[in-house]
Each structure stands twice: as C-alpha cells, then as structure tokens.
Amino acid sequence: LKYCKDDAKKYYTNNGIKQCVKTCPEDFPLNVITTKECVKTCPSDYNLTNSITKECIASCYGNVPYHNEDKHECLPHCDGDTFEVQDEMKCVNKCDTSYYTVEDLKQCVKDCSLTNGYNLIDDFHRECLDDCSHGKDGYNLRYNNLCNNKCPQFTQTIGNTCEFDLNFTSRTEDFIITSKEKEAIIVDIK
C-alpha cells in the first residue's frame, strides 16, 4: 500500500483518519484480503470470514473449506452444534428435510446406508440411528432397517424387533388370504 510502510501492511480508518497497523485492532478486527483494510464487517463482495486469519474472503477454500452459512464464516471443520452437510462442505444448525440427521456424528446425509454404523432409518424424524432403541417418541421398534413406532401387519414384536409372524396363515377364522395376497405379503416383508 502506498500510504503504509512495509512493517505496517494493514490500515483502518477511524474518524476520517487512516492509521497503518501490523494487525487489525479489536474494534476493526477483520481484514479485507484484497485491499488490506481493517473493517468491522466484511463488504458484500468479500462477505465470508476466514475463522483462522480473520480475513474477508469471497469463498471458502484451503485450510478453511467449510462454510457456516449462519455466521458467514469459513472453518477448518464444522464445530459446536452445527452439522456437516454431506458432499457440500457447509455447516448448518439443522439438517434440511431432504437429508437424514446423524446426531452422534453431527452430519446431514442423503442415505443412511452409507454412514458407518448408523444405517437404521427413522423416516418420521429423518434420522439415521445405530440402534432403534435410541429412537425418539416411541420409534424404537426395528423392522428390517427401519425404526417404527409399531410393527407392521403380519409381524409380531419380539423385544424391540418386528419379526414375521409365522402363524398368521393358520388364523383363517380372522381373515382369508388368497395365494396372490400371501405372495404379495411375503415379498413386502422381505
């Protein structure tokens, strides 16, 4: 910069007076990377803050690839109570409804089968679980890879698992099942 010496490469304007500094002061903590100006808030064309260097940047990259949309900040990883959105390099406070939440891993994923150990699905709460017993609001019964609040027809509850009721065909006094319906039920249960 023409008005600052080499050892003071940044500046800020306070009450109309430009002051050259080595590091931005607390009341002007952010540095616009292209102009070396210290500011209170980043300008619209460089509206993201590098969480490590406190520089105003246009996009998240390098050692701060994750974008926290709420804070307009670039981070080395999602932190605190935020969730990492799978394949998008962004951090959110809550997973969008098109994603499943993996609470323990702080992730938002499209497919529970791809999460290491969290491949049980609670569709009602949009969560991936490692065990249906951790399900919310009574969604703790396992049926195949789903966590439900009740077992489907023609299954019985054994512990916290819904298992095919092998005796349902012998109860013909309760209902009559044609061979096509029985085949459809068996396929549906698989």
mmCIF file with all atom_site columns, C-alpha atoms in Angstrom:
data_model
loop_
_atom_site.group_PDB
_atom_site.id
_atom_site.type_symbol
_atom_site.label_atom_id
_atom_site.label_alt_id
_atom_site.label_comp_id
_atom_site.label_asym_id
_atom_site.label_entity_id
_atom_site.label_seq_id
_atom_site.pdbx_PDB_ins_code
_atom_site.Cartn_x
_atom_site.Cartn_y
_atom_site.Cartn_z
_atom_site.occupancy
_atom_site.B_iso_or_equiv
_atom_site.pdbx_formal_charge
_atom_site.auth_seq_id
_atom_site.auth_comp_id
_atom_site.auth_asym_id
_atom_site.auth_atom_id
_atom_site.pdbx_PDB_model_num
ATOM 1   C CA . LEU A 1 1   ? 0.000   0.000   0.000  1.00 0.00 ? 1   LEU A CA 1
ATOM 2   C CA . LYS A 1 2   ? 1.387   3.442   -0.874 1.00 0.00 ? 2   LYS A CA 1
ATOM 3   C CA . TYR A 1 3   ? 0.468   5.069   2.427  1.00 0.00 ? 3   TYR A CA 1
ATOM 4   C CA . CYS A 1 4   ? 1.677   2.345   4.816  1.00 0.00 ? 4   CYS A CA 1
ATOM 5   C CA . LYS A 1 5   ? 5.284   1.209   5.346  1.00 0.00 ? 5   LYS A CA 1
ATOM 6   C CA . ASP A 1 6   ? 6.238   -2.435  4.810  1.00 0.00 ? 6   ASP A CA 1
ATOM 7   C CA . ASP A 1 7   ? 6.172   -3.341  8.504  1.00 0.00 ? 7   ASP A CA 1
ATOM 8   C CA . ALA A 1 8   ? 2.592   -1.968  8.839  1.00 0.00 ? 8   ALA A CA 1
ATOM 9   C CA . LYS A 1 9   ? 0.820   -3.602  5.907  1.00 0.00 ? 9   LYS A CA 1
ATOM 10  C CA . LYS A 1 10  ? -2.776  -3.030  7.036  1.00 0.00 ? 10  LYS A CA 1
ATOM 11  C CA . TYR A 1 11  ? -4.784  0.081   7.713  1.00 0.00 ? 11  TYR A CA 1
ATOM 12  C CA . TYR A 1 12  ? -8.110  1.234   9.069  1.00 0.00 ? 12  TYR A CA 1
ATOM 13  C CA . THR A 1 13  ? -9.983  4.497   9.000  1.00 0.00 ? 13  THR A CA 1
ATOM 14  C CA . ASN A 1 14  ? -11.064 5.933   12.332 1.00 0.00 ? 14  ASN A CA 1
ATOM 15  C CA . ASN A 1 15  ? -12.873 9.293   12.405 1.00 0.00 ? 15  ASN A CA 1
ATOM 16  C CA . GLY A 1 16  ? -11.694 10.018  8.854  1.00 0.00 ? 16  GLY A CA 1
ATOM 17  C CA . ILE A 1 17  ? -8.020  9.371   9.674  1.00 0.00 ? 17  ILE A CA 1
ATOM 18  C CA . LYS A 1 18  ? -6.195  6.413   8.095  1.00 0.00 ? 18  LYS A CA 1
ATOM 19  C CA . GLN A 1 19  ? -3.983  4.562   10.529 1.00 0.00 ? 19  GLN A CA 1
ATOM 20  C CA . CYS A 1 20  ? -1.396  1.974   9.477  1.00 0.00 ? 20  CYS A CA 1
ATOM 21  C CA . VAL A 1 21  ? -1.054  -1.131  11.657 1.00 0.00 ? 21  VAL A CA 1
ATOM 22  C CA . LYS A 1 22  ? 0.635   -4.546  11.674 1.00 0.00 ? 22  LYS A CA 1
ATOM 23  C CA . THR A 1 23  ? -2.512  -6.301  12.915 1.00 0.00 ? 23  THR A CA 1
ATOM 24  C CA . CYS A 1 24  ? -6.100  -5.154  12.855 1.00 0.00 ? 24  CYS A CA 1
ATOM 25  C CA . PRO A 1 25  ? -7.320  -3.736  16.205 1.00 0.00 ? 25  PRO A CA 1
ATOM 26  C CA . GLU A 1 26  ? -10.200 -5.239  18.202 1.00 0.00 ? 26  GLU A CA 1
ATOM 27  C CA . ASP A 1 27  ? -12.687 -2.571  17.077 1.00 0.00 ? 27  ASP A CA 1
ATOM 28  C CA . PHE A 1 28  ? -11.796 -3.252  13.378 1.00 0.00 ? 28  PHE A CA 1
ATOM 29  C CA . PRO A 1 29  ? -10.980 -6.986  13.649 1.00 0.00 ? 29  PRO A CA 1
ATOM 30  C CA . LEU A 1 30  ? -11.447 -8.132  10.033 1.00 0.00 ? 30  LEU A CA 1
ATOM 31  C CA . ASN A 1 31  ? -9.010  -7.663  7.160  1.00 0.00 ? 31  ASN A CA 1
ATOM 32  C CA . VAL A 1 32  ? -10.228 -7.310  3.541  1.00 0.00 ? 32  VAL A CA 1
ATOM 33  C CA . ILE A 1 33  ? -7.716  -9.546  1.778  1.00 0.00 ? 33  ILE A CA 1
ATOM 34  C CA . THR A 1 34  ? -7.560  -7.542  -1.482 1.00 0.00 ? 34  THR A CA 1
ATOM 35  C CA . THR A 1 35  ? -7.237  -4.022  -0.013 1.00 0.00 ? 35  THR A CA 1
ATOM 36  C CA . LYS A 1 36  ? -5.594  -4.807  3.371  1.00 0.00 ? 36  LYS A CA 1
ATOM 37  C CA . GLU A 1 37  ? -8.187  -2.598  5.033  1.00 0.00 ? 37  GLU A CA 1
ATOM 38  C CA . CYS A 1 38  ? -9.288  -3.414  8.588  1.00 0.00 ? 38  CYS A CA 1
ATOM 39  C CA . VAL A 1 39  ? -13.088 -3.334  8.913  1.00 0.00 ? 39  VAL A CA 1
ATOM 40  C CA . LYS A 1 40  ? -15.831 -4.109  11.418 1.00 0.00 ? 40  LYS A CA 1
ATOM 41  C CA . THR A 1 41  ? -17.844 -6.179  8.920  1.00 0.00 ? 41  THR A CA 1
ATOM 42  C CA . CYS A 1 42  ? -16.826 -7.691  5.606  1.00 0.00 ? 42  CYS A CA 1
ATOM 43  C CA . PRO A 1 43  ? -18.036 -5.992  2.385  1.00 0.00 ? 43  PRO A CA 1
ATOM 44  C CA . SER A 1 44  ? -20.600 -7.748  0.167  1.00 0.00 ? 44  SER A CA 1
ATOM 45  C CA . ASP A 1 45  ? -18.064 -8.908  -2.451 1.00 0.00 ? 45  ASP A CA 1
ATOM 46  C CA . TYR A 1 46  ? -15.874 -10.499 0.266  1.00 0.00 ? 46  TYR A CA 1
ATOM 47  C CA . ASN A 1 47  ? -18.639 -11.405 2.718  1.00 0.00 ? 47  ASN A CA 1
ATOM 48  C CA . LEU A 1 48  ? -17.084 -14.518 4.290  1.00 0.00 ? 48  LEU A CA 1
ATOM 49  C CA . THR A 1 49  ? -14.652 -14.520 7.199  1.00 0.00 ? 49  THR A CA 1
ATOM 50  C CA . ASN A 1 50  ? -11.700 -16.888 7.423  1.00 0.00 ? 50  ASN A CA 1
ATOM 51  C CA . SER A 1 51  ? -12.096 -18.128 11.026 1.00 0.00 ? 51  SER A CA 1
ATOM 52  C CA . ILE A 1 52  ? -8.319  -18.540 11.446 1.00 0.00 ? 52  ILE A CA 1
ATOM 53  C CA . THR A 1 53  ? -6.851  -15.394 9.848  1.00 0.00 ? 53  THR A CA 1
ATOM 54  C CA . LYS A 1 54  ? -9.914  -13.107 10.260 1.00 0.00 ? 54  LYS A CA 1
ATOM 55  C CA . GLU A 1 55  ? -9.626  -12.114 6.594  1.00 0.00 ? 55  GLU A CA 1
ATOM 56  C CA . CYS A 1 56  ? -12.635 -11.213 4.463  1.00 0.00 ? 56  CYS A CA 1
ATOM 57  C CA . ILE A 1 57  ? -12.757 -13.628 1.526  1.00 0.00 ? 57  ILE A CA 1
ATOM 58  C CA . ALA A 1 58  ? -15.108 -14.403 -1.361 1.00 0.00 ? 58  ALA A CA 1
ATOM 59  C CA . SER A 1 59  ? -15.258 -18.200 -0.908 1.00 0.00 ? 59  SER A CA 1
ATOM 60  C CA . CYS A 1 60  ? -14.142 -20.951 1.451  1.00 0.00 ? 60  CYS A CA 1
ATOM 61  C CA . TYR A 1 61  ? -11.027 -22.855 0.361  1.00 0.00 ? 61  TYR A CA 1
ATOM 62  C CA . GLY A 1 62  ? -7.724  -24.373 1.501  1.00 0.00 ? 62  GLY A CA 1
ATOM 63  C CA . ASN A 1 63  ? -7.443  -24.906 5.255  1.00 0.00 ? 63  ASN A CA 1
ATOM 64  C CA . VAL A 1 64  ? -10.940 -23.434 5.845  1.00 0.00 ? 64  VAL A CA 1
ATOM 65  C CA . PRO A 1 65  ? -13.149 -25.329 3.345  1.00 0.00 ? 65  PRO A CA 1
ATOM 66  C CA . TYR A 1 66  ? -16.357 -25.475 5.421  1.00 0.00 ? 66  TYR A CA 1
ATOM 67  C CA . HIS A 1 67  ? -18.914 -22.673 5.096  1.00 0.00 ? 67  HIS A CA 1
ATOM 68  C CA . ASN A 1 68  ? -21.075 -21.813 8.117  1.00 0.00 ? 68  ASN A CA 1
ATOM 69  C CA . GLU A 1 69  ? -23.955 -20.034 6.382  1.00 0.00 ? 69  GLU A CA 1
ATOM 70  C CA . ASP A 1 70  ? -25.435 -18.521 9.555  1.00 0.00 ? 70  ASP A CA 1
ATOM 71  C CA . LYS A 1 71  ? -22.172 -16.872 10.632 1.00 0.00 ? 71  LYS A CA 1
ATOM 72  C CA . HIS A 1 72  ? -20.822 -16.146 7.104  1.00 0.00 ? 72  HIS A CA 1
ATOM 73  C CA . GLU A 1 73  ? -17.640 -17.836 8.234  1.00 0.00 ? 73  GLU A CA 1
ATOM 74  C CA . CYS A 1 74  ? -15.168 -20.315 6.697  1.00 0.00 ? 74  CYS A CA 1
ATOM 75  C CA . LEU A 1 75  ? -13.929 -23.021 9.057  1.00 0.00 ? 75  LEU A CA 1
ATOM 76  C CA . PRO A 1 76  ? -11.451 -25.923 9.031  1.00 0.00 ? 76  PRO A CA 1
ATOM 77  C CA . HIS A 1 77  ? -14.375 -28.193 10.106 1.00 0.00 ? 77  HIS A CA 1
ATOM 78  C CA . CYS A 1 78  ? -17.914 -27.824 11.395 1.00 0.00 ? 78  CYS A CA 1
ATOM 79  C CA . ASP A 1 79  ? -17.917 -27.100 15.099 1.00 0.00 ? 79  ASP A CA 1
ATOM 80  C CA . GLY A 1 80  ? -20.169 -26.828 18.113 1.00 0.00 ? 80  GLY A CA 1
ATOM 81  C CA . ASP A 1 81  ? -23.778 -27.719 17.486 1.00 0.00 ? 81  ASP A CA 1
ATOM 82  C CA . THR A 1 82  ? -23.558 -27.451 13.688 1.00 0.00 ? 82  THR A CA 1
ATOM 83  C CA . PHE A 1 83  ? -23.970 -30.348 11.262 1.00 0.00 ? 83  PHE A CA 1
ATOM 84  C CA . GLU A 1 84  ? -21.741 -31.057 8.263  1.00 0.00 ? 84  GLU A CA 1
ATOM 85  C CA . VAL A 1 85  ? -23.803 -31.396 5.068  1.00 0.00 ? 85  VAL A CA 1
ATOM 86  C CA . GLN A 1 86  ? -22.607 -34.431 3.098  1.00 0.00 ? 86  GLN A CA 1
ATOM 87  C CA . ASP A 1 87  ? -20.698 -33.531 -0.106 1.00 0.00 ? 87  ASP A CA 1
ATOM 88  C CA . GLU A 1 88  ? -21.423 -29.786 0.224  1.00 0.00 ? 88  GLU A CA 1
ATOM 89  C CA . MET A 1 89  ? -18.683 -28.521 2.567  1.00 0.00 ? 89  MET A CA 1
ATOM 90  C CA . LYS A 1 90  ? -21.130 -26.451 4.595  1.00 0.00 ? 90  LYS A CA 1
ATOM 91  C CA . CYS A 1 91  ? -22.203 -26.326 8.226  1.00 0.00 ? 91  CYS A CA 1
ATOM 92  C CA . VAL A 1 92  ? -25.839 -25.840 9.255  1.00 0.00 ? 92  VAL A CA 1
ATOM 93  C CA . ASN A 1 93  ? -27.692 -25.608 12.551 1.00 0.00 ? 93  ASN A CA 1
ATOM 94  C CA . LYS A 1 94  ? -30.287 -28.179 11.403 1.00 0.00 ? 94  LYS A CA 1
ATOM 95  C CA . CYS A 1 95  ? -30.378 -30.633 8.509  1.00 0.00 ? 95  CYS A CA 1
ATOM 96  C CA . ASP A 1 96  ? -32.706 -29.778 5.639  1.00 0.00 ? 96  ASP A CA 1
ATOM 97  C CA . THR A 1 97  ? -35.691 -32.153 5.283  1.00 0.00 ? 97  THR A CA 1
ATOM 98  C CA . SER A 1 98  ? -34.133 -33.673 2.145  1.00 0.00 ? 98  SER A CA 1
ATOM 99  C CA . TYR A 1 99  ? -31.367 -35.081 4.397  1.00 0.00 ? 99  TYR A CA 1
ATOM 100 C CA . TYR A 1 100 ? -31.239 -37.513 7.301  1.00 0.00 ? 100 TYR A CA 1
ATOM 101 C CA . THR A 1 101 ? -29.606 -36.362 10.552 1.00 0.00 ? 101 THR A CA 1
ATOM 102 C CA . VAL A 1 102 ? -26.853 -38.444 12.152 1.00 0.00 ? 102 VAL A CA 1
ATOM 103 C CA . GLU A 1 103 ? -26.928 -36.760 15.558 1.00 0.00 ? 103 GLU A CA 1
ATOM 104 C CA . ASP A 1 104 ? -23.891 -38.526 17.072 1.00 0.00 ? 104 ASP A CA 1
ATOM 105 C CA . LEU A 1 105 ? -21.675 -37.728 14.057 1.00 0.00 ? 105 LEU A CA 1
ATOM 106 C CA . LYS A 1 106 ? -23.095 -34.210 13.525 1.00 0.00 ? 106 LYS A CA 1
ATOM 107 C CA . GLN A 1 107 ? -23.805 -34.961 9.845  1.00 0.00 ? 107 GLN A CA 1
ATOM 108 C CA . CYS A 1 108 ? -26.584 -34.468 7.311  1.00 0.00 ? 108 CYS A CA 1
ATOM 109 C CA . VAL A 1 109 ? -26.661 -37.372 4.827  1.00 0.00 ? 109 VAL A CA 1
ATOM 110 C CA . LYS A 1 110 ? -28.784 -38.400 1.830  1.00 0.00 ? 110 LYS A CA 1
ATOM 111 C CA . ASP A 1 111 ? -28.520 -42.146 2.511  1.00 0.00 ? 111 ASP A CA 1
ATOM 112 C CA . CYS A 1 112 ? -28.253 -43.822 5.920  1.00 0.00 ? 112 CYS A CA 1
ATOM 113 C CA . SER A 1 113 ? -26.749 -46.987 4.436  1.00 0.00 ? 113 SER A CA 1
ATOM 114 C CA . LEU A 1 114 ? -23.543 -45.055 3.716  1.00 0.00 ? 114 LEU A CA 1
ATOM 115 C CA . THR A 1 115 ? -22.974 -43.940 7.320  1.00 0.00 ? 115 THR A CA 1
ATOM 116 C CA . ASN A 1 116 ? -20.583 -46.080 9.300  1.00 0.00 ? 116 ASN A CA 1
ATOM 117 C CA . GLY A 1 117 ? -22.706 -47.944 11.852 1.00 0.00 ? 117 GLY A CA 1
ATOM 118 C CA . TYR A 1 118 ? -25.733 -45.619 11.596 1.00 0.00 ? 118 TYR A CA 1
ATOM 119 C CA . ASN A 1 119 ? -27.689 -47.468 8.914  1.00 0.00 ? 119 ASN A CA 1
ATOM 120 C CA . LEU A 1 120 ? -31.098 -47.769 10.599 1.00 0.00 ? 120 LEU A CA 1
ATOM 121 C CA . ILE A 1 121 ? -33.678 -45.269 9.358  1.00 0.00 ? 121 ILE A CA 1
ATOM 122 C CA . ASP A 1 122 ? -36.272 -43.330 11.334 1.00 0.00 ? 122 ASP A CA 1
ATOM 123 C CA . ASP A 1 123 ? -38.208 -41.815 8.417  1.00 0.00 ? 123 ASP A CA 1
ATOM 124 C CA . PHE A 1 124 ? -40.623 -39.956 10.687 1.00 0.00 ? 124 PHE A CA 1
ATOM 125 C CA . HIS A 1 125 ? -37.834 -37.929 12.362 1.00 0.00 ? 125 HIS A CA 1
ATOM 126 C CA . ARG A 1 126 ? -35.459 -38.116 9.318  1.00 0.00 ? 126 ARG A CA 1
ATOM 127 C CA . GLU A 1 127 ? -32.656 -39.689 11.383 1.00 0.00 ? 127 GLU A CA 1
ATOM 128 C CA . CYS A 1 128 ? -30.031 -42.393 10.911 1.00 0.00 ? 128 CYS A CA 1
ATOM 129 C CA . LEU A 1 129 ? -29.568 -44.484 14.039 1.00 0.00 ? 129 LEU A CA 1
ATOM 130 C CA . ASP A 1 130 ? -27.135 -47.136 15.202 1.00 0.00 ? 130 ASP A CA 1
ATOM 131 C CA . ASP A 1 131 ? -29.876 -48.842 17.224 1.00 0.00 ? 131 ASP A CA 1
ATOM 132 C CA . CYS A 1 132 ? -33.649 -48.354 17.123 1.00 0.00 ? 132 CYS A CA 1
ATOM 133 C CA . SER A 1 133 ? -33.715 -48.251 20.917 1.00 0.00 ? 133 SER A CA 1
ATOM 134 C CA . HIS A 1 134 ? -32.295 -44.714 20.543 1.00 0.00 ? 134 HIS A CA 1
ATOM 135 C CA . GLY A 1 135 ? -35.371 -43.632 18.517 1.00 0.00 ? 135 GLY A CA 1
ATOM 136 C CA . LYS A 1 136 ? -37.469 -40.662 19.614 1.00 0.00 ? 136 LYS A CA 1
ATOM 137 C CA . ASP A 1 137 ? -41.165 -40.594 20.510 1.00 0.00 ? 137 ASP A CA 1
ATOM 138 C CA . GLY A 1 138 ? -41.566 -44.380 20.593 1.00 0.00 ? 138 GLY A CA 1
ATOM 139 C CA . TYR A 1 139 ? -39.930 -45.010 17.191 1.00 0.00 ? 139 TYR A CA 1
ATOM 140 C CA . ASN A 1 140 ? -37.844 -47.763 18.755 1.00 0.00 ? 140 ASN A CA 1
ATOM 141 C CA . LEU A 1 141 ? -39.111 -50.937 17.064 1.00 0.00 ? 141 LEU A CA 1
ATOM 142 C CA . ARG A 1 142 ? -36.842 -52.331 14.360 1.00 0.00 ? 142 ARG A CA 1
ATOM 143 C CA . TYR A 1 143 ? -38.372 -53.738 11.180 1.00 0.00 ? 143 TYR A CA 1
ATOM 144 C CA . ASN A 1 144 ? -35.699 -54.583 8.586  1.00 0.00 ? 144 ASN A CA 1
ATOM 145 C CA . ASN A 1 145 ? -33.590 -51.391 8.502  1.00 0.00 ? 145 ASN A CA 1
ATOM 146 C CA . LEU A 1 146 ? -36.432 -49.111 9.675  1.00 0.00 ? 146 LEU A CA 1
ATOM 147 C CA . CYS A 1 147 ? -37.256 -47.833 13.147 1.00 0.00 ? 147 CYS A CA 1
ATOM 148 C CA . ASN A 1 148 ? -41.043 -47.685 13.649 1.00 0.00 ? 148 ASN A CA 1
ATOM 149 C CA . ASN A 1 149 ? -43.448 -46.843 16.438 1.00 0.00 ? 149 ASN A CA 1
ATOM 150 C CA . LYS A 1 150 ? -45.468 -50.042 15.790 1.00 0.00 ? 150 LYS A CA 1
ATOM 151 C CA . CYS A 1 151 ? -44.916 -53.295 13.962 1.00 0.00 ? 151 CYS A CA 1
ATOM 152 C CA . PRO A 1 152 ? -46.472 -53.763 10.507 1.00 0.00 ? 152 PRO A CA 1
ATOM 153 C CA . GLN A 1 153 ? -49.353 -56.165 9.911  1.00 0.00 ? 153 GLN A CA 1
ATOM 154 C CA . PHE A 1 154 ? -48.406 -59.871 9.953  1.00 0.00 ? 154 PHE A CA 1
ATOM 155 C CA . THR A 1 155 ? -45.413 -59.234 12.221 1.00 0.00 ? 155 THR A CA 1
ATOM 156 C CA . GLN A 1 156 ? -45.057 -59.610 15.953 1.00 0.00 ? 156 GLN A CA 1
ATOM 157 C CA . THR A 1 157 ? -42.970 -57.719 18.495 1.00 0.00 ? 157 THR A CA 1
ATOM 158 C CA . ILE A 1 158 ? -40.063 -59.656 19.967 1.00 0.00 ? 158 ILE A CA 1
ATOM 159 C CA . GLY A 1 159 ? -38.024 -57.377 22.223 1.00 0.00 ? 159 GLY A CA 1
ATOM 160 C CA . ASN A 1 160 ? -37.630 -54.185 20.163 1.00 0.00 ? 160 ASN A CA 1
ATOM 161 C CA . THR A 1 161 ? -37.775 -56.057 16.832 1.00 0.00 ? 161 THR A CA 1
ATOM 162 C CA . CYS A 1 162 ? -40.716 -56.695 14.498 1.00 0.00 ? 162 CYS A CA 1
ATOM 163 C CA . GLU A 1 163 ? -40.498 -60.247 13.187 1.00 0.00 ? 163 GLU A CA 1
ATOM 164 C CA . PHE A 1 164 ? -42.611 -62.073 10.626 1.00 0.00 ? 164 PHE A CA 1
ATOM 165 C CA . ASP A 1 165 ? -45.454 -63.897 12.346 1.00 0.00 ? 165 ASP A CA 1
ATOM 166 C CA . LEU A 1 166 ? -45.200 -67.454 11.021 1.00 0.00 ? 166 LEU A CA 1
ATOM 167 C CA . ASN A 1 167 ? -48.615 -68.328 12.450 1.00 0.00 ? 167 ASN A CA 1
ATOM 168 C CA . PHE A 1 168 ? -50.629 -65.705 10.568 1.00 0.00 ? 168 PHE A CA 1
ATOM 169 C CA . THR A 1 169 ? -51.738 -68.206 7.874  1.00 0.00 ? 169 THR A CA 1
ATOM 170 C CA . SER A 1 170 ? -53.253 -70.554 10.439 1.00 0.00 ? 170 SER A CA 1
ATOM 171 C CA . ARG A 1 171 ? -55.648 -67.887 11.708 1.00 0.00 ? 171 ARG A CA 1
ATOM 172 C CA . THR A 1 172 ? -58.069 -68.205 8.795  1.00 0.00 ? 172 THR A CA 1
ATOM 173 C CA . GLU A 1 173 ? -61.043 -67.603 11.080 1.00 0.00 ? 173 GLU A CA 1
ATOM 174 C CA . ASP A 1 174 ? -59.847 -63.972 11.433 1.00 0.00 ? 174 ASP A CA 1
ATOM 175 C CA . PHE A 1 175 ? -59.328 -63.390 7.717  1.00 0.00 ? 175 PHE A CA 1
ATOM 176 C CA . ILE A 1 176 ? -58.967 -65.193 4.417  1.00 0.00 ? 176 ILE A CA 1
ATOM 177 C CA . ILE A 1 177 ? -55.847 -64.648 2.309  1.00 0.00 ? 177 ILE A CA 1
ATOM 178 C CA . THR A 1 178 ? -55.690 -65.676 -1.316 1.00 0.00 ? 178 THR A CA 1
ATOM 179 C CA . SER A 1 179 ? -52.455 -67.140 -2.632 1.00 0.00 ? 179 SER A CA 1
ATOM 180 C CA . LYS A 1 180 ? -51.718 -63.897 -4.558 1.00 0.00 ? 180 LYS A CA 1
ATOM 181 C CA . GLU A 1 181 ? -52.187 -61.796 -1.412 1.00 0.00 ? 181 GLU A CA 1
ATOM 182 C CA . LYS A 1 182 ? -49.963 -64.163 0.574  1.00 0.00 ? 182 LYS A CA 1
ATOM 183 C CA . GLU A 1 183 ? -47.248 -63.875 -2.093 1.00 0.00 ? 183 GLU A CA 1
ATOM 184 C CA . ALA A 1 184 ? -47.518 -60.071 -2.024 1.00 0.00 ? 184 ALA A CA 1
ATOM 185 C CA . ILE A 1 185 ? -47.242 -60.041 1.777  1.00 0.00 ? 185 ILE A CA 1
ATOM 186 C CA . ILE A 1 186 ? -44.159 -62.245 1.785  1.00 0.00 ? 186 ILE A CA 1
ATOM 187 C CA . VAL A 1 187 ? -42.495 -60.061 -0.874 1.00 0.00 ? 187 VAL A CA 1
ATOM 188 C CA . ASP A 1 188 ? -43.430 -56.902 1.076  1.00 0.00 ? 188 ASP A CA 1
ATOM 189 C CA . ILE A 1 189 ? -41.949 -58.287 4.292  1.00 0.00 ? 189 ILE A CA 1
ATOM 190 C CA . LYS A 1 190 ? -38.645 -59.162 2.634  1.00 0.00 ? 190 LYS A CA 1
#
